[in-house]
Short mmCIF file of C-alpha atoms and ligand atoms in Angstrom, two decimals:
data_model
loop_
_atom_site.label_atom_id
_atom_site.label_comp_id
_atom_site.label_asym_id
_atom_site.label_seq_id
_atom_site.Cartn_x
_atom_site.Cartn_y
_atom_site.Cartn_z
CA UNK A 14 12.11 24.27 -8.18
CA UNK A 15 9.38 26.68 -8.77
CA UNK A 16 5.74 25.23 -8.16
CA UNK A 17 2.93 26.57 -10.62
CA UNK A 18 0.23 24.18 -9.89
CA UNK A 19 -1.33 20.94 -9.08
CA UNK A 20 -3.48 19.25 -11.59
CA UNK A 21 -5.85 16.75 -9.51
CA UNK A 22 -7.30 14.00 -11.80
CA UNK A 23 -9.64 11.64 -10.71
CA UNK A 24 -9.55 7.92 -12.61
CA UNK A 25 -11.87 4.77 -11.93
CA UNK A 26 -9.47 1.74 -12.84
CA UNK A 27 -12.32 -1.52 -13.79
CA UNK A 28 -10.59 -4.25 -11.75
CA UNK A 29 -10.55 -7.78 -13.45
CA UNK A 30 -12.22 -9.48 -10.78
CA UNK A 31 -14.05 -7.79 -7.55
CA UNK A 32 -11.71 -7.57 -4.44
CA UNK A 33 -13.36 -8.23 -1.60
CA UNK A 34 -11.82 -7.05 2.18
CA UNK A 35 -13.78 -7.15 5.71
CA UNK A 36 -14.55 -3.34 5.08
CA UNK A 37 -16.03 -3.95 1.82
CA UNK A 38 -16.36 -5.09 -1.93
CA UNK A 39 -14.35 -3.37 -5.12
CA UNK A 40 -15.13 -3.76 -8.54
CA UNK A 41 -13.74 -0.30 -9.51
CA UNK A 42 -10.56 1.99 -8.28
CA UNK A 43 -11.30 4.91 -8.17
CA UNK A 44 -8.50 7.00 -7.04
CA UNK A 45 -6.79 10.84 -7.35
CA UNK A 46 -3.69 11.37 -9.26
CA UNK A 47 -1.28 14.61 -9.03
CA UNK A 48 0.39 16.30 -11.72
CA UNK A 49 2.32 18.87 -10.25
CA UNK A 50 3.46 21.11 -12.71
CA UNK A 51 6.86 23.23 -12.03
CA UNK A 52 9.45 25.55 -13.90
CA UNK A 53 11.65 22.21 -14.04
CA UNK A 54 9.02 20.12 -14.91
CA UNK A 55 6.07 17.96 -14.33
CA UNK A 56 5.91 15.11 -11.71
CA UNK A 57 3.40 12.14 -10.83
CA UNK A 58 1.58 12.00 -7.82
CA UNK A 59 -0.99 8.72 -6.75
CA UNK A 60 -3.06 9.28 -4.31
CA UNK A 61 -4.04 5.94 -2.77
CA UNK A 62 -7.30 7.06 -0.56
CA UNK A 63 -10.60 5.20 -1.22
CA UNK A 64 -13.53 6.86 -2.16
CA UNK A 65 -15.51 6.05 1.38
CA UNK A 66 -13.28 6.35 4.65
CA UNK A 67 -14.01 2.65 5.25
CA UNK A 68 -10.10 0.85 5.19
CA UNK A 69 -8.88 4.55 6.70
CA UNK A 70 -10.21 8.27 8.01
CA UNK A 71 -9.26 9.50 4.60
CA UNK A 72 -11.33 9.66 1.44
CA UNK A 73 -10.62 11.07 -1.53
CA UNK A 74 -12.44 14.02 -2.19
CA UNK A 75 -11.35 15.42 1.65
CA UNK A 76 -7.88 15.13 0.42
CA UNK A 77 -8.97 16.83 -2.89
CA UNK A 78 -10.27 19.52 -0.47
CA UNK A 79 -7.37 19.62 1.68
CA UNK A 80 -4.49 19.60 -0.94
CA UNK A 81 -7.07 22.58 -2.39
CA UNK A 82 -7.17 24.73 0.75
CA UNK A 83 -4.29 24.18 2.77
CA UNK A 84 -1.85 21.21 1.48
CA UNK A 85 -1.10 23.25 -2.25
CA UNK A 86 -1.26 26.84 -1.06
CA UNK A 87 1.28 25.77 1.79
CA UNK A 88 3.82 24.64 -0.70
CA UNK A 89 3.41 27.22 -3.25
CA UNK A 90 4.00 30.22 -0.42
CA UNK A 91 7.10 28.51 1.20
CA UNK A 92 9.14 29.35 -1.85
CA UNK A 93 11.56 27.34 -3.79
CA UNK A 94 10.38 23.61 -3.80
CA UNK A 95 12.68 20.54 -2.35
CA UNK A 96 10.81 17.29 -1.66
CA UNK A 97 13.15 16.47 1.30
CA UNK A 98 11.40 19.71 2.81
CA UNK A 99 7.76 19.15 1.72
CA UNK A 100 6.59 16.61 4.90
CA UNK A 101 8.00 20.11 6.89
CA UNK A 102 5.99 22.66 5.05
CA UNK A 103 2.84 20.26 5.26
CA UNK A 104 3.69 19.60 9.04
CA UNK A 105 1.08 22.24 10.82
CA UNK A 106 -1.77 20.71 9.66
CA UNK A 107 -3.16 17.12 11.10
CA UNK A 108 -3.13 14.25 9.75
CA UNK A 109 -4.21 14.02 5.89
CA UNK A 110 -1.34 11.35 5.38
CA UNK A 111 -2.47 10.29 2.26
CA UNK A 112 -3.12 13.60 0.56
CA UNK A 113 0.29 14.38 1.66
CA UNK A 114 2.04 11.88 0.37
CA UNK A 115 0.33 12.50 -2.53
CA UNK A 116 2.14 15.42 -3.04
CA UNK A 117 5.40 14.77 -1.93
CA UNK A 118 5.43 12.22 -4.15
CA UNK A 119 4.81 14.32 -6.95
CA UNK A 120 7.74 16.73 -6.22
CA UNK A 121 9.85 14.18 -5.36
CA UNK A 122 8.89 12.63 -9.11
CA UNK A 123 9.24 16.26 -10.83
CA UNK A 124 13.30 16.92 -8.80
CA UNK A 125 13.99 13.16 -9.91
CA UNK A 126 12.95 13.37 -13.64
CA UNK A 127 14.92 16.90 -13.50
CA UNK A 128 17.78 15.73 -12.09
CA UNK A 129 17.97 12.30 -13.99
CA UNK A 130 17.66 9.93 -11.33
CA UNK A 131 15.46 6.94 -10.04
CA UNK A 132 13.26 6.82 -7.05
CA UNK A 133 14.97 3.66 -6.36
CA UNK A 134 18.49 5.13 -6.14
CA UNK A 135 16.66 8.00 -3.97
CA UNK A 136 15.20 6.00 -1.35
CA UNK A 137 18.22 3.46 -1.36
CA UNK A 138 17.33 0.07 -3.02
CA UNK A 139 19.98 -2.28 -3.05
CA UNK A 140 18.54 -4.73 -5.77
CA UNK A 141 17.30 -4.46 -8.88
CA UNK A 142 14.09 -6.60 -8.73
CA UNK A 143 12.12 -7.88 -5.78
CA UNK A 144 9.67 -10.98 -5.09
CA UNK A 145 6.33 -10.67 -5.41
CA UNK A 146 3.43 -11.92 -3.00
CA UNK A 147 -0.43 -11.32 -3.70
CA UNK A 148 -3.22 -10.53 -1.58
CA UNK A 149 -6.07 -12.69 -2.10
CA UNK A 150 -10.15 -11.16 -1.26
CA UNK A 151 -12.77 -12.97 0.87
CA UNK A 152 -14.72 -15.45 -1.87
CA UNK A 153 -17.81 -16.77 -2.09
CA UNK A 154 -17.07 -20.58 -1.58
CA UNK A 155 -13.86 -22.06 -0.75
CA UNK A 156 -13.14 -24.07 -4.09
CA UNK A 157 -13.49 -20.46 -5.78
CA UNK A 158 -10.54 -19.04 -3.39
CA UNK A 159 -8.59 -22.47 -4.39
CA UNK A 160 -9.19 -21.96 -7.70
CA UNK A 161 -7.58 -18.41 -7.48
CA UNK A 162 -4.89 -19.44 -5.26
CA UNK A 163 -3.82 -22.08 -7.45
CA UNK A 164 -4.03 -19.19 -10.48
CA UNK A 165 -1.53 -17.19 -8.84
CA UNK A 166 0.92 -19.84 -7.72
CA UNK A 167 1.12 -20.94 -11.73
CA UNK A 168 1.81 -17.33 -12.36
CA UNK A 169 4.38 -17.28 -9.70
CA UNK A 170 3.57 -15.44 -6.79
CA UNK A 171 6.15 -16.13 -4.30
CA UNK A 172 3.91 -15.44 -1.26
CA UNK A 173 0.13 -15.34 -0.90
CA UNK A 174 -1.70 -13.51 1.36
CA UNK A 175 -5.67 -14.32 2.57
CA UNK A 176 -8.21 -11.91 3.34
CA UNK A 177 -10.11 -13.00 6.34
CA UNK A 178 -12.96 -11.69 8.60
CA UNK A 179 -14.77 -13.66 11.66
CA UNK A 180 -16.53 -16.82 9.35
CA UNK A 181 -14.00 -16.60 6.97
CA UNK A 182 -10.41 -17.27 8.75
CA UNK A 183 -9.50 -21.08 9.85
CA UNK A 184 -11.47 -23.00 7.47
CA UNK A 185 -9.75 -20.91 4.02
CA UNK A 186 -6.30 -20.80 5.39
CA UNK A 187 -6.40 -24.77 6.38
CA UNK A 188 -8.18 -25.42 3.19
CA UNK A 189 -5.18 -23.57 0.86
CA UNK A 190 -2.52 -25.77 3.39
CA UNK A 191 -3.96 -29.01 2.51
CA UNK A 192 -4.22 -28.05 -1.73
CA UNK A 193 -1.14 -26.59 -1.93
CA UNK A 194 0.90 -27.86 0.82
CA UNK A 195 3.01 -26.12 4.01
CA UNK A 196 5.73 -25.03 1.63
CA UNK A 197 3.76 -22.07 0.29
CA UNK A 198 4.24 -18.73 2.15
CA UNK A 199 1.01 -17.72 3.56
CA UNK A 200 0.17 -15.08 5.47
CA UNK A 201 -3.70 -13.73 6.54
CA UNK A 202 -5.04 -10.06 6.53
CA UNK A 203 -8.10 -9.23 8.76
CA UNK A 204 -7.57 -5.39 8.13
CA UNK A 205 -9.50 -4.62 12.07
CA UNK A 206 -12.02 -7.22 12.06
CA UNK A 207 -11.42 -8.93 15.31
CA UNK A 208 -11.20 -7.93 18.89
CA UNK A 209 -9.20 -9.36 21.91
CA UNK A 210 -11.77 -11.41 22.97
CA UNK A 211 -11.49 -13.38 19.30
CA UNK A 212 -8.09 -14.43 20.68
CA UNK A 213 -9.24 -18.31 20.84
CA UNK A 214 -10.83 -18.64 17.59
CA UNK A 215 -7.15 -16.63 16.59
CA UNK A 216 -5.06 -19.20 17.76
CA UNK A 217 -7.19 -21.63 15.73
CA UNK A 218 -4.32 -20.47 13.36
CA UNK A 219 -1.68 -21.69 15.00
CA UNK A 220 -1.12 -24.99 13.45
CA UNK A 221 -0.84 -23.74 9.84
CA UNK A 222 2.56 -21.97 10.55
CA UNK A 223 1.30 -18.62 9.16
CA UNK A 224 3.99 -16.12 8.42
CA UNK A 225 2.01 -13.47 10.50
CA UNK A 226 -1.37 -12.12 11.04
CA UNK A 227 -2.00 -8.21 9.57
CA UNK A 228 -4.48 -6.45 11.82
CA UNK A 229 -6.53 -8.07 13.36
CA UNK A 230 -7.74 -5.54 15.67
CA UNK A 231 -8.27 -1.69 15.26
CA UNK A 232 -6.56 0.46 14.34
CA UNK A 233 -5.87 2.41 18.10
CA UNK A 234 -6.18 -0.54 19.70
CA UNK A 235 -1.81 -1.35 19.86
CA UNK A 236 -1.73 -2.64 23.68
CA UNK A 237 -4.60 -5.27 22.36
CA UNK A 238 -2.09 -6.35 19.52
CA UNK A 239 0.31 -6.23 22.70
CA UNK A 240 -1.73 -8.93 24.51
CA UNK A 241 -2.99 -11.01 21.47
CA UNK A 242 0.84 -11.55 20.76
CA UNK A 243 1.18 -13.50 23.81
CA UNK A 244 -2.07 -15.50 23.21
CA UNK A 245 -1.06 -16.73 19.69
CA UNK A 246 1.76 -18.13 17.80
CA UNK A 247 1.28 -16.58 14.77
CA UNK A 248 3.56 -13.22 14.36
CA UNK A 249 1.52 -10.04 14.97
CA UNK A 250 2.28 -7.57 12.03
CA UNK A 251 0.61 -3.87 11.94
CA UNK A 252 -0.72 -2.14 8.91
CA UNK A 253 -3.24 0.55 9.97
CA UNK A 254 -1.93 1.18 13.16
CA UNK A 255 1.27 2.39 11.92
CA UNK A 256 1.27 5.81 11.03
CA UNK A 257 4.71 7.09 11.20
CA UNK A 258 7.84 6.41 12.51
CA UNK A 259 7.01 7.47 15.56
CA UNK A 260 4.22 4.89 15.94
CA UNK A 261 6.12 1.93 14.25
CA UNK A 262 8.60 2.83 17.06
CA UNK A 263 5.91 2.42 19.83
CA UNK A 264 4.50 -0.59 18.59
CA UNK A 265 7.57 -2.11 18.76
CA UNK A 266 8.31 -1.09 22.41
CA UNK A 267 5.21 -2.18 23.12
CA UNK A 268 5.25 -5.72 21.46
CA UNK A 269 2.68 -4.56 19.40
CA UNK A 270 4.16 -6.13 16.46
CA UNK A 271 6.73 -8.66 15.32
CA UNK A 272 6.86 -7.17 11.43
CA UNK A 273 5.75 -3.87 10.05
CA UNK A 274 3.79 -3.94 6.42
CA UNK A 275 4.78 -0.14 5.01
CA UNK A 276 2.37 1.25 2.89
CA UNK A 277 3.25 4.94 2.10
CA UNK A 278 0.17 6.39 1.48
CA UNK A 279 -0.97 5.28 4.84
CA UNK A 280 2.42 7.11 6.54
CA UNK A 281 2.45 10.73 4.56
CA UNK A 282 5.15 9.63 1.90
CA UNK A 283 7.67 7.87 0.81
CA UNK A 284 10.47 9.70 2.83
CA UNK A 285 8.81 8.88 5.99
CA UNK A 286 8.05 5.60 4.84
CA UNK A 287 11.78 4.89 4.52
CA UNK A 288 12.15 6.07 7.98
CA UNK A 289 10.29 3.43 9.23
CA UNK A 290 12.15 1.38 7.26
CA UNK A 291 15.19 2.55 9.22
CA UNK A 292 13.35 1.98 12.71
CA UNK A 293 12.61 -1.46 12.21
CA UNK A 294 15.85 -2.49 10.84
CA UNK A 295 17.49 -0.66 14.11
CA UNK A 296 15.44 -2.87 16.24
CA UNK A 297 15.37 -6.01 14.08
CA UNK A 298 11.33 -6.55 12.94
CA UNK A 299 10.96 -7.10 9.27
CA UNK A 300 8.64 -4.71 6.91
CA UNK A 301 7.01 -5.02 3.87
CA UNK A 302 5.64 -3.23 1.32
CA UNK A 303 2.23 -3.44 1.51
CA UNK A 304 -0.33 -2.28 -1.59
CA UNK A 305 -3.53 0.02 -2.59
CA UNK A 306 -4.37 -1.29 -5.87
CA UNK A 307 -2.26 1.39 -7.18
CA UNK A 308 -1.38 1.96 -10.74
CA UNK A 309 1.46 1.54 -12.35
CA UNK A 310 3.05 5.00 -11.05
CA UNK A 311 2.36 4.03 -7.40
CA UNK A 312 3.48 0.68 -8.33
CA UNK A 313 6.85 1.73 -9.49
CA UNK A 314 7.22 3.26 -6.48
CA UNK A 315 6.39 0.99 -4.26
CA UNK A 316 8.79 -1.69 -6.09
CA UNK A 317 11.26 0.72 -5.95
CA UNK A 318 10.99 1.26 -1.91
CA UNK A 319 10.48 -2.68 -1.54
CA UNK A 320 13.77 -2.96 -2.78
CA UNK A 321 15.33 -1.25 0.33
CA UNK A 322 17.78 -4.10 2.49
CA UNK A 323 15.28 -3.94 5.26
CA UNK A 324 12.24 -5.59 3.13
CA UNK A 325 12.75 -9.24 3.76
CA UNK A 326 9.43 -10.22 3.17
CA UNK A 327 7.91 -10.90 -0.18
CA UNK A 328 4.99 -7.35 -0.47
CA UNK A 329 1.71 -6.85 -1.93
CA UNK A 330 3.49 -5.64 -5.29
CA UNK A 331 1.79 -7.66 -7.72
CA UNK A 332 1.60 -7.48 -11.64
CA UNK A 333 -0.17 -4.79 -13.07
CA UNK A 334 -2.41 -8.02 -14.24
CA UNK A 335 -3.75 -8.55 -10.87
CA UNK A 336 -6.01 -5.72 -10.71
CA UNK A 337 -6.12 -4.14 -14.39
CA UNK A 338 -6.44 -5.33 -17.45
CA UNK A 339 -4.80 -2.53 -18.76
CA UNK A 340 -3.35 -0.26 -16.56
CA UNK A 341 -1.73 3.66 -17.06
CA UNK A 342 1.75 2.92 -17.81
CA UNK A 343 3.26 0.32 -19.54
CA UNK A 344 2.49 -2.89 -17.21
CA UNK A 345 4.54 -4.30 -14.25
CA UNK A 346 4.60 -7.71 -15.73
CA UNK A 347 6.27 -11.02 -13.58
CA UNK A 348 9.57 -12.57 -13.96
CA UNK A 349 9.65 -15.62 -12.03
CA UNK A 350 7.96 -14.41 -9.18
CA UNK A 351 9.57 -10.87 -9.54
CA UNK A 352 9.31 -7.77 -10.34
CA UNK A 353 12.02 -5.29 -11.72
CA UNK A 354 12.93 -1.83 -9.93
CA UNK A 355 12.20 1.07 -12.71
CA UNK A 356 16.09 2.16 -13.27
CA UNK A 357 14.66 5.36 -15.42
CA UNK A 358 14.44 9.10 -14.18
CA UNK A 359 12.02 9.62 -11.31
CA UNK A 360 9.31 6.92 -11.45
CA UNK A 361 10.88 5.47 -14.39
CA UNK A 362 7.30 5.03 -15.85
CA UNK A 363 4.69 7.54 -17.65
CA UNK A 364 1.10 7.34 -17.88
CA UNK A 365 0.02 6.80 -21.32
CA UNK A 366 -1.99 10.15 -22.74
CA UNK A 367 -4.59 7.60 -24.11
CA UNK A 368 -4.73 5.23 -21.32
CA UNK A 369 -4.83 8.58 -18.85
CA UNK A 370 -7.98 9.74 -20.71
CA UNK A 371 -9.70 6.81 -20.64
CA UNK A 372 -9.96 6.37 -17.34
CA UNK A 373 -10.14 10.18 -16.44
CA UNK A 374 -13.64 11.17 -14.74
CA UNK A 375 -12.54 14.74 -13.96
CA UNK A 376 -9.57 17.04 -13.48
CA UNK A 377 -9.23 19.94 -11.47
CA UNK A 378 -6.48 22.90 -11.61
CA UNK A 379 -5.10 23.81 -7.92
CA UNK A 380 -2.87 26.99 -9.21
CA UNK A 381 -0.02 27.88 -6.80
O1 LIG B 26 -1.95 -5.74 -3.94
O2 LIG B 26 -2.33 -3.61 -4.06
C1 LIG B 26 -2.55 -4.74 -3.59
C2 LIG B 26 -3.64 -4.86 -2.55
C3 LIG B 26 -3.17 -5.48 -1.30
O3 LIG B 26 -4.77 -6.35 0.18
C4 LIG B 26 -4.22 -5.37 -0.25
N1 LIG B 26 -4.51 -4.14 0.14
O4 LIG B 26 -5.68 -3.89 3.44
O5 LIG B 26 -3.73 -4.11 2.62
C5 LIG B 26 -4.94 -3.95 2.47
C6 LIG B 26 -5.54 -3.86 1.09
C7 LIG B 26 -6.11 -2.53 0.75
C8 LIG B 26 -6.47 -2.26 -0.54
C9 LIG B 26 -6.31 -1.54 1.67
C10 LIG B 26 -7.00 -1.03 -0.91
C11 LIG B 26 -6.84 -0.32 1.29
C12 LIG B 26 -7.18 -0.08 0.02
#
């Protein structure tokens, strides 16, 4: 494949309800799509960076500057185009995970749709639908996050996942364990908030027979997820701290981590993200796939790569409904508790034209 350009469109998604995390409050996505454009066709790129480097390093318009300067111009002068080679090309310069990943999942998109086959059947999914947890935001009063909670069991949710932050962590999760009993898999997200010495008020957790904690402590810090494992009870899993294979095998070594949540923005792409997926199967820890409020073309995606053996745990793939109430593509809707790997060419979804333009706040031309 012949590149000819990148188109880089920014869209701001309304959400249906503001997400709040312990780095901050959402009420809008706003987020960078890629439309690479080649002499075999186009493909769909999301890139899942936040507008302020506040869950990450990476924000979006420094990967819009990055994929302008270096990331696009890379490509386009190493000659004929193979997304099995891109994470190579882009491997000189640091970092910039998400921008890349943006990209190579564009090219892997345009090969796919060229070739007629699925991202699923690319990365290796061995089912054809997979069961869907949520991730639920820091509220303002406790009968509020019941109130949700209890929404998303009714719609099915087969897993549900708290946000919590020093103030907000014991009192929530035993609150959702007496409503809705210690059947329901729960698991808690502090995305860094904590540090070693919050170990005690940690193992407050204990009792409620958590399925793990995500993050509690920053991002570097791996040896402190090391030692927190052996003060608590409650798995350890890793989200920001795992940046590529590489690290995922580390933190392993290390104890770091009992389960791995993949998100493949976070680890350069989806190639690499299947890597990991390969790591942690070799030494036995559990992934899954974790979510950016993506749309439905990073959605697809990720439903397709949390169909992989490996994923044993329910992921952050939720309805389309969740976030939007209308979203890019046609919606990612729930069947009892699941949802269904896209079986078409490359994503196996579109954006709508109409949908696109609505949500489109700018577009930019990166020519190869
Ligand atoms: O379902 O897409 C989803 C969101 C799941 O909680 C979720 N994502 O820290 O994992 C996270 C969080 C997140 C959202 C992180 C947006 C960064 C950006």
């Amino acid at each position: 494949m012949k590149l000819e350009g990148v188109e880089l469109r920014r869209i701001a998604m309304p959400l249906v309800a503001p997400f709040r995390t312990s780095f901050g409050t959402q009420t809008v996505r706003e987020l960078m799509l890629l439309r690479v454009v080649t002499d075999e066709g186009e493909g769909w790129g999301e890139c899942v960076a936040m507008p302020d480097p506040l869950y990450s390093s990476e924000y979006t318009e420094a990967c819009a500057d990055v994929l302008t300067r270096f990331l696009v111009p890379a490509l386009a002068a190493a000659g004929p185009m193979k997304a099995a080679s891109v994470a190579e090309v882009l491997e000189p310069f640091k970092g910039h995970r998400m921008a890349k990943a943006a990209l190579e999942m564009s090219v892997l998109d345009a090969e796919l749709r060229a070739a007629g086959r699925s991202f699923g059947s690319e990365l290796g999914a061995t089912r054809d639908r997979v069961p869907c947890g949520v991730s639920v935001g820091i509220m303002e009063s406790i009968p509020a996050l019941l109130d949700a909670v209890g929404g998303y069991l009714d719609e099915g949710y087969v897993r549900i996942k708290l946000k919590i932050e020093p103030g907000w962590d014991v009192e929530p999760v035993r609150a959702v364990r007496e409503r809705f009993g210690d059947e329901v898999l729960l698991q808690v997200d502090a995305n860094t908030a904590y540090t070693l010495a919050d170990a005690p008020q940690l193992a407050l957790l204990d009792p409620f027979d958590l399925l793990l904690i995500e993050q509690p402590l920053e991002e570097e810090d791996v040896l402190g997820h090391a030692d927190l494992a052996k003060l608590i009870a409650t798995p350890v899993c890793l989200d920001e701290s795992i940046v590529s294979a590489r690290s995922a095998a580390a933190a392993i070594r290390l104890g770091a981590c009992a389960i791995v949540n993949i998100k493949p923005g976070r680890v350069g792409g989806y190639l690499e993200a299947v890597r990991i997926h390969d790591v942690c199967v070799g030494a036995g820890v559990p992934v899954w796939c974790g979510g950016m409020l993506e749309t439905g073309l990073g959605r697809a995606a990720n439903v397709a790569l949390a169909a992989l053996p490996g994923f044993t745990l329910p992921g952050d793939t939720s309805a389309s409904g969740r976030y939007y109430r209308s979203d890019i593509t046609e919606p990612f809707v729930l069947d009892d508790g699941h949802l269904t790997v896209p079986a078409g060419p490359g994503l196996g979804v579109s954006p709508d034209p109409d949908a696109l333009a609505a949500v489109t706040t700018g577009t930019t031309w990166v020519p190869a």
